[in-house]
Coordinates of C-alpha atoms in Angstrom, one line a residue:
M220 CA -38.0 33.0 93.5
K221 CA -37.7 36.4 91.9
T222 CA -39.4 39.0 94.0
E223 CA -40.2 42.5 92.8
P224 CA -41.6 45.4 94.9
Y225 CA -44.9 46.9 93.9
A226 CA -46.1 50.5 94.5
A227 CA -42.7 51.4 96.0
N228 CA -42.8 48.3 98.2
H229 CA -46.3 49.3 99.4
S230 CA -46.7 48.1 103.0
G231 CA -43.7 45.9 102.7
C232 CA -45.4 43.6 100.2
A233 CA -43.8 42.2 97.1
I234 CA -44.9 40.5 93.9
E235 CA -43.2 37.2 93.0
A236 CA -43.7 34.6 90.2
L237 CA -45.9 31.7 91.2
G238 CA -44.0 28.4 90.9
T239 CA -45.2 24.9 91.0
D240 CA -43.7 24.5 94.5
D241 CA -46.1 27.2 95.8
F242 CA -49.1 25.9 94.0
S243 CA -51.0 24.1 96.8
E244 CA -50.7 27.3 99.0
F245 CA -52.0 29.3 96.0
V246 CA -55.0 27.0 95.6
T247 CA -55.8 27.5 99.3
Y248 CA -55.6 31.3 98.9
L249 CA -57.7 31.1 95.7
N250 CA -60.4 29.0 97.3
D251 CA -60.6 31.5 100.2
H252 CA -60.8 34.3 97.7
L253 CA -63.5 32.6 95.7
A254 CA -65.5 32.0 98.9
D255 CA -66.4 35.8 98.7
N256 CA -68.0 35.4 95.2
G257 CA -71.6 36.3 95.5
G258 CA -71.3 37.7 99.0
E259 CA -70.6 41.2 100.1
A260 CA -68.1 41.7 97.2
G261 CA -70.8 40.7 94.7
Y262 CA -70.2 38.3 91.8
F263 CA -66.7 38.5 90.3
Q264 CA -66.7 35.0 88.8
P265 CA -69.5 33.4 86.8
L266 CA -70.0 30.7 89.5
P267 CA -73.0 30.0 91.8
Q268 CA -72.1 31.1 95.4
R269 CA -72.4 27.5 96.7
A270 CA -69.8 26.3 94.0
S271 CA -67.3 29.1 94.3
S272 CA -64.1 27.2 94.5
M273 CA -61.4 26.0 92.0
P274 CA -62.3 22.5 90.7
P275 CA -59.4 20.0 90.8
E276 CA -59.3 19.7 87.0
R277 CA -59.0 23.5 86.6
A278 CA -56.3 23.6 89.2
R279 CA -54.4 20.9 87.3
A280 CA -54.7 22.8 84.0
F281 CA -53.6 26.1 85.7
R282 CA -50.6 24.4 87.3
D283 CA -49.7 22.5 84.1
G284 CA -49.8 25.8 82.1
L285 CA -47.0 27.2 84.2
D286 CA -44.6 24.8 82.5
I287 CA -45.8 25.4 79.0
A288 CA -43.7 27.7 76.8
V289 CA -45.2 31.2 76.2
G290 CA -46.7 31.2 72.7
S291 CA -47.8 27.5 72.9
R292 CA -51.4 26.6 73.4
G293 CA -52.2 26.3 77.1
W294 CA -49.4 28.4 78.6
R295 CA -50.0 30.4 81.7
R296 CA -47.9 32.7 83.9
A297 CA -48.9 33.9 87.4
W298 CA -47.6 36.1 90.1
V299 CA -48.7 36.5 93.7
A300 CA -48.4 39.4 96.1
R301 CA -47.3 38.4 99.6
S302 CA -47.8 40.3 102.8
P303 CA -44.7 41.1 104.9
R304 CA -45.4 37.9 106.8
G305 CA -45.4 35.9 103.6
R306 CA -49.2 35.3 103.2
I307 CA -50.6 35.5 99.7
I308 CA -52.8 38.5 99.5
G309 CA -53.4 38.9 95.7
H310 CA -52.6 37.3 92.4
I311 CA -52.6 38.0 88.7
D312 CA -52.3 35.5 85.8
L313 CA -51.9 35.7 82.1
R314 CA -52.8 32.8 79.8
S315 CA -53.1 31.9 76.2
H316 CA -56.4 32.1 74.3
A317 CA -57.8 28.8 73.2
D318 CA -57.4 29.7 69.5
G319 CA -53.8 29.1 68.2
L320 CA -54.0 32.1 65.9
T321 CA -54.1 34.5 68.8
S322 CA -50.6 33.9 70.1
H323 CA -50.0 37.7 70.1
R324 CA -52.7 38.1 72.8
C325 CA -53.3 36.8 76.3
L326 CA -56.2 36.7 78.8
L327 CA -55.9 38.2 82.3
G328 CA -57.2 36.9 85.6
I329 CA -56.8 38.8 88.9
G330 CA -57.9 38.6 92.5
V331 CA -57.1 40.5 95.7
D332 CA -57.7 39.2 99.2
R333 CA -60.7 40.8 101.0
G334 CA -58.4 42.6 103.5
S335 CA -56.2 44.1 100.9
R336 CA -58.7 45.6 98.5
R337 CA -58.9 49.3 97.6
A338 CA -55.2 49.9 98.6
G339 CA -53.6 49.9 95.1
L340 CA -52.6 46.3 95.0
G341 CA -54.8 45.5 92.0
A342 CA -53.3 48.3 90.0
A343 CA -49.8 47.2 91.0
L344 CA -50.5 43.6 89.9
I345 CA -51.8 44.9 86.5
G346 CA -48.8 47.1 86.1
H347 CA -46.5 44.1 86.8
A348 CA -48.3 41.8 84.3
R349 CA -48.5 44.5 81.7
H350 CA -44.7 45.1 81.9
W351 CA -44.0 41.3 81.7
A352 CA -46.4 40.9 78.7
A353 CA -44.8 43.7 76.7
E354 CA -41.1 43.4 77.7
E355 CA -40.7 39.6 78.4
A356 CA -43.3 37.9 76.3
R357 CA -43.5 40.5 73.6
L358 CA -47.3 40.3 73.4
A359 CA -49.4 42.9 71.6
W360 CA -52.7 42.7 73.6
I361 CA -54.0 41.8 77.0
D362 CA -57.7 40.8 77.0
L363 CA -60.1 40.2 79.9
Q364 CA -63.7 39.3 80.6
V365 CA -65.5 40.6 83.6
I366 CA -69.1 40.4 85.0
S367 CA -70.5 43.8 84.0
E368 CA -72.1 44.4 87.3
N369 CA -68.7 44.3 89.0
R370 CA -68.3 48.1 88.9
A371 CA -65.1 48.2 91.1
A372 CA -63.3 45.9 88.7
L373 CA -64.5 47.8 85.6
A374 CA -63.2 51.0 87.1
L375 CA -59.8 49.4 87.9
Y376 CA -59.5 48.1 84.4
R377 CA -60.4 51.5 82.8
R378 CA -57.9 53.3 85.0
A379 CA -55.3 50.8 83.8
G380 CA -56.1 51.7 80.2
F381 CA -58.4 48.8 79.2
I382 CA -61.0 49.7 76.6
T383 CA -64.4 48.0 76.4
A384 CA -64.6 45.9 73.3
G385 CA -68.2 44.7 73.9
E386 CA -70.8 43.4 76.3
I387 CA -73.1 40.4 76.1
A388 CA -76.3 41.1 78.0
D389 CA -77.9 38.4 80.1
M390 CA -74.9 36.1 79.6
Y391 CA -75.2 34.3 82.9
R392 CA -78.1 33.3 85.2
I393 CA -76.5 32.8 88.6
D394 CA -78.3 32.2 91.8
G395 CA -81.5 33.5 90.2
N396 CA -80.0 36.7 88.9
S397 CA -79.0 37.8 85.4
F398 CA -75.5 39.0 84.7
S399 CA -73.9 40.6 81.6
Y400 CA -70.3 40.0 80.5
T401 CA -67.9 42.7 79.4
T402 CA -64.9 42.1 77.2
M403 CA -62.0 44.6 77.5
S404 CA -58.6 44.9 75.8
L405 CA -55.4 46.7 76.4
R406 CA -53.0 47.4 73.5
L407 CA -49.4 47.0 74.7
D408 CA -46.5 49.2 73.6
V409 CA -44.2 46.4 72.4
H410 CA -40.7 47.6 71.5
A411 CA -39.3 46.0 68.3

């Protein structure tokens, strides 16, 4: 497994590619992370609080995407940040858009464990994915969608250089509340 330091090896943690061998551990981490959705952290996924976990069919599609060639429909690449003791404390993934004519773009997903937030890990994960997308995958754009009321995430994305492309008001009705959805994009400096 290729391990790369982030933020000058911040707190002894490292970012490594997620492989299929680590996938069940990743799903356990992700379900724990999703358990915070709708709680103190607010809503960061368009899911009701009682259903904030990764359904088995989505987990299979995620795992299967790790083996699909970049540029092909359904591809996905993911990285995890591990604590010095080896526990997953954050992740980032890039995946194809559903439309085949968008192979020069990808979608971003990210999460940071409740005990590791606001310490620079999210920015480090974005920097890692940005570098991979530009230098390895030769993509031109990274896109993301975020619940507009998630102010901390919006601030992180803006600091990383993402620009708001638009917002859909009242996109979701979750647990009796209305939420808007913001789409953001980051143009990559791809070297020819």
